[in-house]
Every structure is written in C-alpha cells, then in structure tokens.
Amino acid sequence: MWDFDIGKTLSLMMKTWPFIIFRVIVFFAITAAYVLATGAGAGVGYGVGHILGGEGGPATFSVWGGILGFGAVSLIVYWIREYILYIVKAGHIAVMVRLLDGHAVPGDRGQISYAREVVTARFAEANVLFVLHQLVKAVIAAITGLIGGIAAFLPIPGLDGLVKFVNTVIRLSLTYVDEIILAYNIRIDSHSPYETARQGVVLYAQNARMMIKNAIWLAIIMWGLTFVIFLMMLTPAAAILYVMPGQMAGWAFVLAIVFAWAIKAALIEPFALASLMQVYFKAIEGQTPDPDWDRRLAEVSGKFRALKDKALGSASEPALQPIKQVG
C-alpha cells in the first residue's frame, strides 16, 4: 500500500502542536472573514434593495452584496498568499524536518519564532520563496507528464478515457510535492535555494513512481475526509446564514466548502506533508541527482530551465552529499 508510517506522522503533528494551533487560528480567521464579509455585503445589499429595487429588489441586492463581500475577501486572501506560504506552511515544514531528523525544537510559541528564523536564513525574502514555490510546482507537473502518469503503470490499449481520468486524479494528488522540495531545501541547510530545488526535483523524478503512488493514497484519504467534513459543515453553515437578511440559503453550500477548506488546511494538510516527507527522504537516501533526468527535464520544461538559470545566477551550491536515513 503506502510507504509512510501513520503513527510517526501523527506523532510529528502532536509535537508541532503550536503550529497546528497557529494554522487553526489563521485559516479559521480567514473563514470568519468570509462569513462576516458575506453577511455584511448581504445586509448592505438588502438595505439598498429596499431603496433602489422594486418588488424582489431586496432579495436580489442581498445576493449581489454577498457575492461582492465574498469576492473582496477572496482578493485579500490572494494577496496574502505569500505570507501564508512563508510563515505558516514553510515554517511548519521547517519544524517537522527538524523533528523528523531526531533533533529538538523549542516548545510553545518559541516554535513559531524558531521556524521563522530557519526559513528566513534560507530564503531572505518572502517573494524568493514564492517564486521558488511556483517554479517547482510547474516542474513537478512536467515530471508527471514525462513519466506518462497512469499509463506507465497500466499500458492497456483501449482505455484512453480511463487513463485521462486517472491522470487527472494523479495531478490533483501532487498538490503538496512542491512543499516537500522546500522541506528538502531546508533539511540540507541550503543557502542556494534555486540550485537545491533543482537537485530536489531531479531526485523526485528519479523516484516519481513511488512518490506518485503515495501521493494518490494520501489524496484519497485527504479528499475523503474533506468531503465528510463538508457534509458535516452544511448544517452549521445554514444556521449561520439563517440569521442573515435576504435569501441566503444558497450560500450554505459555499460556506460549507469554506469551512471544509479551513479544516483541511489547518489539520489535514500537515498530515499529508509529514507523510510525504517520510516517503521522499527514504526514497532519496544515498542518491545523487541523475544527469540524464536533469537533461530530460530541461528538454520538456521551460520552468525547469528557468530554475536552472536562477540557480546559475545564485551562489554556487556545494556538491550534494548522499542523503542520510530518516528515523
């Protein structure tokens, strides 16, 4: 089945409880902003509808007010995505990497300060980390296409439709692999992030089938849990909207999705990251990047070539040492 240890994953999450709480605060604050902005927008729209609208005007204006409020928060979340990646996600990864290697980390709120120092030491500014994140994400997608997705596992003729569907599932399952490359970057104490990321994606390509297999299992677990959470959130979302003005019942579905997303980001994503870290570090143990894979990626991915160009423009990275064993 899968190659990660669920017990070890849960242990990592428990040891990083300050970050779990931090994630809960951040993502549920975003959820609260969605609820308040949608409700406020609906309330304003409802009032305007009484003034400017005829019969049915308040209901129509309340819906559009809710849409505008929801859209405004979405725009804000889009603009703070770098902060979320830099402080919340990368910081949590830094702490989990340290614990996975058997080292001690500070407890309580000191854990978050420690993580900030670790990430800042390797990625001087948030925009560097964000650019690296986007480049690696694009290269991972190219690797998936290069190995042929599910066709590499099931080369059965006449199943083109099924192959396309399952390849889509594979692409969705690889959402967090780029963050695993960031974990690798932090783990080897790199001060040349672009070059180390290049090495990391080549190592991923060398072990792509193993990584994809585990990513698919995790995707099944994660999206199954998220769907169950979504169903559970429909009732409280409808209850919240019941007290809001206008015809807001249809928004229960949307807010349930937002609630489920917040729980997934705060609690389920760390589980996936900790699990994939175990698999990746075990898979690349003792390996060095294969020049043939480096060449193949450069041929098929413009983003990989951009990554190499940035690596050449940054400080030189020392020769990669064989990876030590995890746990």
mmCIF file of N, CA and C in Angstrom, residues 26-28 30-31 34 77 84 89 226 229-230 233 255-267 269:
data_model
loop_
_atom_site.group_PDB
_atom_site.id
_atom_site.type_symbol
_atom_site.label_atom_id
_atom_site.label_comp_id
_atom_site.label_asym_id
_atom_site.label_seq_id
_atom_site.Cartn_x
_atom_site.Cartn_y
_atom_site.Cartn_z
ATOM 1 N N VAL A 26 -5.138 30.959 11.901
ATOM 2 C CA VAL A 26 -5.015 31.667 10.614
ATOM 3 C C VAL A 26 -6.150 31.301 9.670
ATOM 4 N N PHE A 27 -6.363 29.999 9.469
ATOM 5 C CA PHE A 27 -7.336 29.589 8.458
ATOM 6 C C PHE A 27 -8.779 29.785 8.921
ATOM 7 N N PHE A 28 -9.016 29.699 10.233
ATOM 8 C CA PHE A 28 -10.376 29.968 10.686
ATOM 9 C C PHE A 28 -10.639 31.464 10.783
ATOM 10 N N ILE A 30 -9.590 33.421 8.437
ATOM 11 C CA ILE A 30 -9.982 33.656 7.042
ATOM 12 C C ILE A 30 -11.439 33.233 6.839
ATOM 13 N N THR A 31 -11.812 32.085 7.420
ATOM 14 C CA THR A 31 -13.195 31.623 7.313
ATOM 15 C C THR A 31 -14.159 32.625 7.943
ATOM 16 N N TYR A 34 -14.702 35.481 5.703
ATOM 17 C CA TYR A 34 -15.655 35.161 4.637
ATOM 18 C C TYR A 34 -17.095 35.278 5.138
ATOM 19 N N VAL A 77 -7.227 37.348 0.423
ATOM 20 C CA VAL A 77 -6.531 36.071 0.637
ATOM 21 C C VAL A 77 -5.501 35.836 -0.464
ATOM 22 N N ILE A 84 1.123 33.526 3.920
ATOM 23 C CA ILE A 84 0.665 32.212 4.375
ATOM 24 C C ILE A 84 1.697 31.148 4.040
ATOM 25 N N LYS A 89 3.102 27.779 6.247
ATOM 26 C CA LYS A 89 3.438 26.484 5.656
ATOM 27 C C LYS A 89 4.923 26.173 5.726
ATOM 28 N N THR A 226 -12.152 15.358 3.711
ATOM 29 C CA THR A 226 -12.654 16.698 3.420
ATOM 30 C C THR A 226 -14.122 16.655 3.009
ATOM 31 N N ILE A 229 -16.178 16.151 6.080
ATOM 32 C CA ILE A 229 -16.225 17.410 6.831
ATOM 33 C C ILE A 229 -17.189 18.391 6.169
ATOM 34 N N PHE A 230 -17.164 18.444 4.843
ATOM 35 C CA PHE A 230 -18.073 19.325 4.107
ATOM 36 C C PHE A 230 -19.528 18.996 4.436
ATOM 37 N N MET A 233 -20.428 20.242 7.779
ATOM 38 C CA MET A 233 -20.467 21.702 7.901
ATOM 39 C C MET A 233 -21.699 22.331 7.274
ATOM 40 N N LEU A 255 -20.387 28.336 1.953
ATOM 41 C CA LEU A 255 -19.728 28.465 3.255
ATOM 42 C C LEU A 255 -19.307 27.108 3.813
ATOM 43 N N ALA A 256 -20.065 26.066 3.517
ATOM 44 C CA ALA A 256 -19.663 24.724 3.942
ATOM 45 C C ALA A 256 -18.346 24.342 3.287
ATOM 46 N N ILE A 257 -18.188 24.731 2.021
ATOM 47 C CA ILE A 257 -16.920 24.485 1.329
ATOM 48 C C ILE A 257 -15.783 25.251 2.006
ATOM 49 N N VAL A 258 -16.048 26.508 2.373
ATOM 50 C CA VAL A 258 -15.031 27.323 3.041
ATOM 51 C C VAL A 258 -14.649 26.710 4.388
ATOM 52 N N PHE A 259 -15.644 26.270 5.160
ATOM 53 C CA PHE A 259 -15.365 25.621 6.445
ATOM 54 C C PHE A 259 -14.517 24.362 6.244
ATOM 55 N N ALA A 260 -14.893 23.551 5.266
ATOM 56 C CA ALA A 260 -14.155 22.311 4.991
ATOM 57 C C ALA A 260 -12.726 22.625 4.552
ATOM 58 N N TRP A 261 -12.569 23.691 3.743
ATOM 59 C CA TRP A 261 -11.225 24.097 3.307
ATOM 60 C C TRP A 261 -10.371 24.500 4.502
ATOM 61 N N ALA A 262 -10.962 25.226 5.443
ATOM 62 C CA ALA A 262 -10.205 25.681 6.608
ATOM 63 C C ALA A 262 -9.725 24.495 7.449
ATOM 64 N N ILE A 263 -10.601 23.526 7.670
ATOM 65 C CA ILE A 263 -10.210 22.344 8.443
ATOM 66 C C ILE A 263 -9.157 21.546 7.699
ATOM 67 N N LYS A 264 -9.318 21.426 6.397
ATOM 68 C CA LYS A 264 -8.336 20.710 5.580
ATOM 69 C C LYS A 264 -6.973 21.391 5.656
ATOM 70 N N ALA A 265 -6.946 22.722 5.508
ATOM 71 C CA ALA A 265 -5.676 23.452 5.529
ATOM 72 C C ALA A 265 -5.019 23.427 6.907
ATOM 73 N N ALA A 266 -5.843 23.457 7.960
ATOM 74 C CA ALA A 266 -5.298 23.531 9.311
ATOM 75 C C ALA A 266 -4.860 22.178 9.851
ATOM 76 N N LEU A 267 -5.588 21.117 9.525
ATOM 77 C CA LEU A 267 -5.355 19.825 10.177
ATOM 78 C C LEU A 267 -4.976 18.697 9.217
ATOM 79 N N GLU A 269 -3.804 18.953 5.859
ATOM 80 C CA GLU A 269 -2.595 19.210 5.076
ATOM 81 C C GLU A 269 -1.312 18.856 5.831
#
